[in-house]
Short mmCIF file of C-alpha atoms in Angstrom, two decimals:
data_model
loop_
_atom_site.label_atom_id
_atom_site.label_comp_id
_atom_site.label_asym_id
_atom_site.label_seq_id
_atom_site.Cartn_x
_atom_site.Cartn_y
_atom_site.Cartn_z
CA MET A 1 156.57 90.44 63.14
CA ILE A 2 158.26 89.97 60.04
CA LEU A 3 156.75 86.11 58.75
CA ARG A 4 159.35 84.61 56.84
CA PRO A 5 158.92 81.88 54.07
CA GLU A 6 160.63 78.67 53.80
CA THR A 7 161.22 79.88 49.26
CA ASP A 8 159.60 82.57 48.40
CA ASP A 9 158.84 80.60 44.87
CA LEU A 10 155.04 80.08 46.25
CA THR A 11 154.10 75.66 45.05
CA GLY A 12 156.00 74.25 47.31
CA TYR A 13 152.75 75.80 49.78
CA LEU A 14 149.95 74.02 47.00
CA ALA A 15 151.96 70.89 47.14
CA ALA A 16 150.71 67.32 48.84
CA ASP A 17 151.52 65.96 50.71
CA GLU A 18 151.54 63.10 53.40
CA VAL A 19 150.23 65.53 55.88
CA ILE A 20 148.69 68.01 54.37
CA ASP A 21 146.60 65.07 51.43
CA HIS A 22 144.33 67.32 49.48
CA GLN A 23 144.47 65.07 47.36
CA HIS A 24 141.70 62.74 49.09
CA PRO A 25 138.79 63.13 47.64
CA GLU A 26 136.84 64.33 50.40
CA LEU A 27 138.79 66.51 50.87
CA ARG A 28 138.45 67.52 47.66
CA LEU A 29 135.07 68.23 47.51
CA LEU A 30 134.13 69.98 50.53
CA ALA A 31 137.15 72.47 50.10
CA ALA A 32 135.11 73.14 46.52
CA GLU A 33 131.88 72.97 48.59
CA LEU A 34 133.46 75.53 50.98
CA ALA A 35 134.44 77.80 47.78
CA SER A 36 136.16 80.35 49.99
CA PRO A 37 138.93 80.77 52.04
CA GLU A 38 137.38 82.76 55.25
CA ALA A 39 134.13 79.09 54.76
CA ALA A 40 136.94 77.23 54.99
CA PHE A 41 138.76 78.73 57.53
CA ARG A 42 134.92 79.09 59.58
CA PHE A 43 134.60 75.20 58.84
CA VAL A 44 137.45 74.07 60.52
CA ARG A 45 137.70 75.99 63.68
CA ASP A 46 133.49 76.00 64.16
CA GLN A 47 132.74 72.18 62.89
CA VAL A 48 136.40 70.08 64.47
CA ARG A 49 136.41 70.41 68.23
CA HIS A 50 139.87 71.25 69.82
CA SER A 51 140.43 68.39 70.77
CA ALA A 52 141.41 69.22 74.87
CA ASP A 53 137.38 71.59 74.54
CA ALA A 54 136.76 67.86 73.44
CA GLY A 55 137.56 66.10 76.12
CA ALA A 56 138.92 63.49 74.11
CA TYR A 57 141.99 63.79 71.70
CA SER A 58 141.65 61.72 68.62
CA GLY A 59 145.60 61.87 67.55
CA ALA A 60 144.71 62.91 64.52
CA TYR A 61 147.25 64.73 62.34
CA ARG A 62 146.79 64.08 58.65
CA ALA A 63 144.29 65.97 57.27
CA SER A 64 142.27 63.66 55.64
CA GLU A 65 142.15 61.58 59.41
CA VAL A 66 140.99 64.75 60.49
CA LEU A 67 138.17 65.65 58.22
CA ALA A 68 137.03 62.57 58.91
CA ALA A 69 137.43 62.74 62.86
CA ARG A 70 136.42 66.02 63.38
CA ASN A 71 138.10 66.31 66.82
CA ALA A 72 141.99 67.55 66.42
CA ILE A 73 144.37 69.34 68.56
CA CYS A 74 145.78 72.70 67.05
CA HIS A 75 147.89 70.59 64.97
CA GLY A 76 146.37 68.58 62.63
CA LYS A 77 143.46 71.53 63.58
CA SER A 78 146.31 74.23 60.81
CA HIS A 79 147.57 71.66 59.10
CA LEU A 80 143.23 70.04 57.71
CA LEU A 81 143.09 74.40 57.00
CA ALA A 82 145.97 74.04 54.77
CA ALA A 83 144.45 70.84 52.80
CA LEU A 84 141.33 72.94 52.39
CA LEU A 85 143.21 76.03 51.12
CA ARG A 86 145.74 74.83 49.05
CA ALA A 87 143.04 72.79 47.30
CA GLN A 88 141.38 75.45 46.51
CA GLY A 89 144.29 76.65 45.57
CA VAL A 90 145.71 79.09 48.37
CA PRO A 91 149.37 79.25 48.75
CA THR A 92 149.15 77.90 52.47
CA GLY A 93 151.68 77.10 55.38
CA LEU A 94 152.24 76.73 59.22
CA CYS A 95 153.51 78.57 61.72
CA TYR A 96 154.21 78.30 65.32
CA GLN A 97 154.12 79.62 68.70
CA ARG A 98 155.78 78.24 72.34
CA LEU A 99 153.43 79.47 75.57
CA GLU A 100 153.83 78.93 78.64
CA ASP A 101 151.54 75.74 79.17
CA GLY A 102 149.88 76.71 82.18
CA GLU A 103 152.11 73.40 84.49
CA GLY A 104 156.15 75.18 84.35
CA GLY A 105 156.67 74.18 80.93
CA PHE A 106 155.43 75.56 76.45
CA ALA A 107 153.83 73.81 74.54
CA LEU A 108 154.22 74.22 70.71
CA HIS A 109 150.75 75.83 69.23
CA ALA A 110 150.52 75.97 65.31
CA LEU A 111 148.46 77.55 63.12
CA ASN A 112 148.52 78.83 59.70
CA ALA A 113 149.85 82.32 56.73
CA VAL A 114 147.91 82.86 53.86
CA HIS A 115 148.72 84.04 50.73
CA LEU A 116 146.67 86.27 49.37
CA GLU A 117 146.38 89.70 48.35
CA GLY A 118 149.35 89.45 47.52
CA ARG A 119 150.90 89.06 51.16
CA TRP A 120 151.21 86.46 53.86
CA ALA A 121 149.09 87.12 56.40
CA ARG A 122 148.23 84.84 59.99
CA LEU A 123 145.41 82.24 61.07
CA ASP A 124 144.41 80.47 63.89
CA ALA A 125 141.28 77.73 63.08
CA ARG A 126 142.06 76.71 67.05
CA GLY A 127 139.56 77.02 67.63
CA ASN A 128 137.28 79.61 69.99
CA ARG A 129 136.06 79.17 74.35
CA GLU A 130 136.13 81.29 76.84
CA GLY A 131 138.73 83.87 76.62
CA VAL A 132 139.35 82.20 72.83
CA ASP A 133 138.52 84.56 69.62
CA THR A 134 139.91 83.47 66.44
CA ARG A 135 138.87 84.95 63.57
CA TYR A 136 139.62 85.62 59.71
CA ASP A 137 141.40 88.73 59.68
CA LEU A 138 143.62 89.19 56.70
CA GLU A 139 145.11 93.07 57.83
CA ARG A 140 144.34 92.80 62.29
CA GLU A 141 145.64 88.92 63.47
CA ARG A 142 143.26 86.84 65.55
CA LEU A 143 145.63 84.79 66.92
CA ALA A 144 143.90 82.03 70.16
CA TRP A 145 146.59 83.98 72.62
CA PRO A 146 149.70 86.71 71.85
CA VAL A 147 152.71 86.07 72.51
CA ARG A 148 154.19 87.15 76.12
CA PRO A 149 157.85 87.49 75.52
CA GLU A 150 158.38 87.69 79.84
CA LEU A 151 157.69 84.87 79.69
CA GLY A 152 159.92 83.04 77.73
CA GLU A 153 156.58 82.83 74.74
CA ARG A 154 157.49 83.28 71.03
CA ASP A 155 156.14 83.55 67.93
CA TYR A 156 158.39 81.83 65.28
CA PRO A 157 159.28 83.56 62.01
CA THR A 158 158.67 80.81 59.61
CA ILE A 159 156.79 79.63 57.00
CA HIS A 160 156.85 75.96 56.56
CA ARG A 161 154.98 74.08 53.32
CA THR A 162 154.95 71.36 56.53
CA PRO A 163 155.85 70.25 60.04
CA PRO A 164 159.23 70.73 61.37
CA ALA A 165 160.87 66.65 60.16
CA ARG A 166 160.82 66.01 64.00
CA LEU A 167 157.62 67.57 65.40
CA ARG A 168 155.82 64.92 62.43
CA HIS A 169 157.58 62.61 64.20
CA ALA A 170 156.14 63.04 67.82
CA LEU A 171 153.06 63.43 66.27
CA ALA A 172 153.05 59.81 64.68
CA GLN A 173 153.73 58.65 68.18
CA ALA A 174 150.02 59.07 69.84
CA ARG A 175 147.61 57.32 71.04
CA PRO A 176 143.90 58.13 70.27
CA GLY A 177 141.83 58.62 73.79
CA HIS A 178 145.02 58.80 75.36
CA ALA A 179 145.28 63.13 77.06
CA GLY A 180 148.01 64.67 76.83
CA TYR A 181 150.65 66.69 75.17
CA ALA A 182 154.25 64.71 76.81
CA HIS A 183 155.11 63.57 73.19
CA LEU A 184 155.70 66.58 71.88
CA PRO A 185 158.20 69.59 70.98
CA SER A 186 157.42 71.91 73.40
CA GLU A 187 159.67 74.47 71.29
CA LEU A 188 161.66 73.98 67.50
CA PRO A 189 164.63 73.70 67.16
CA PRO A 190 167.10 76.86 66.86
CA ALA A 191 166.77 75.68 62.53
CA ASP A 192 163.59 75.13 62.16
CA GLY A 193 162.48 78.95 63.82
#
């Protein structure tokens, strides 16, 4: 798949905002301690539980909140990884997949794109479990789930600097402890994809 950045200006993929709040002192300290993009990826993948795997929904989606909770859905985990990598000076964006949810509908899965070695590569720090084996690999994608177009699934090629407004609003509606993702959009509007 050919990835499509929103802009060729990489400074937009280094900026802090209300969701990717990498100016937070604890995030900056951790980014410095981890010292490499691969270490940051492994920290988010292995040390921050995915809410579905943990059996508890934190509702955290801002990077600093995800770090404090050590529990988030894929969106929060992708925001934390973006914050850690941006704090390390690595241009990092957000990517999305529309995946079948096993219940007849679709779920919007979040992952990251990093600009290293002169090109963009996607990474998925969702967290491993049986049937899911994500890896830090800039040459070959090692994502949680391959897209199955025959089921209506799709990769969105746009590399977002920040979560799209509709998604950001939905993430803000989450309530800690209440499982389920019905409050989240199941796909991106055509202009965002």
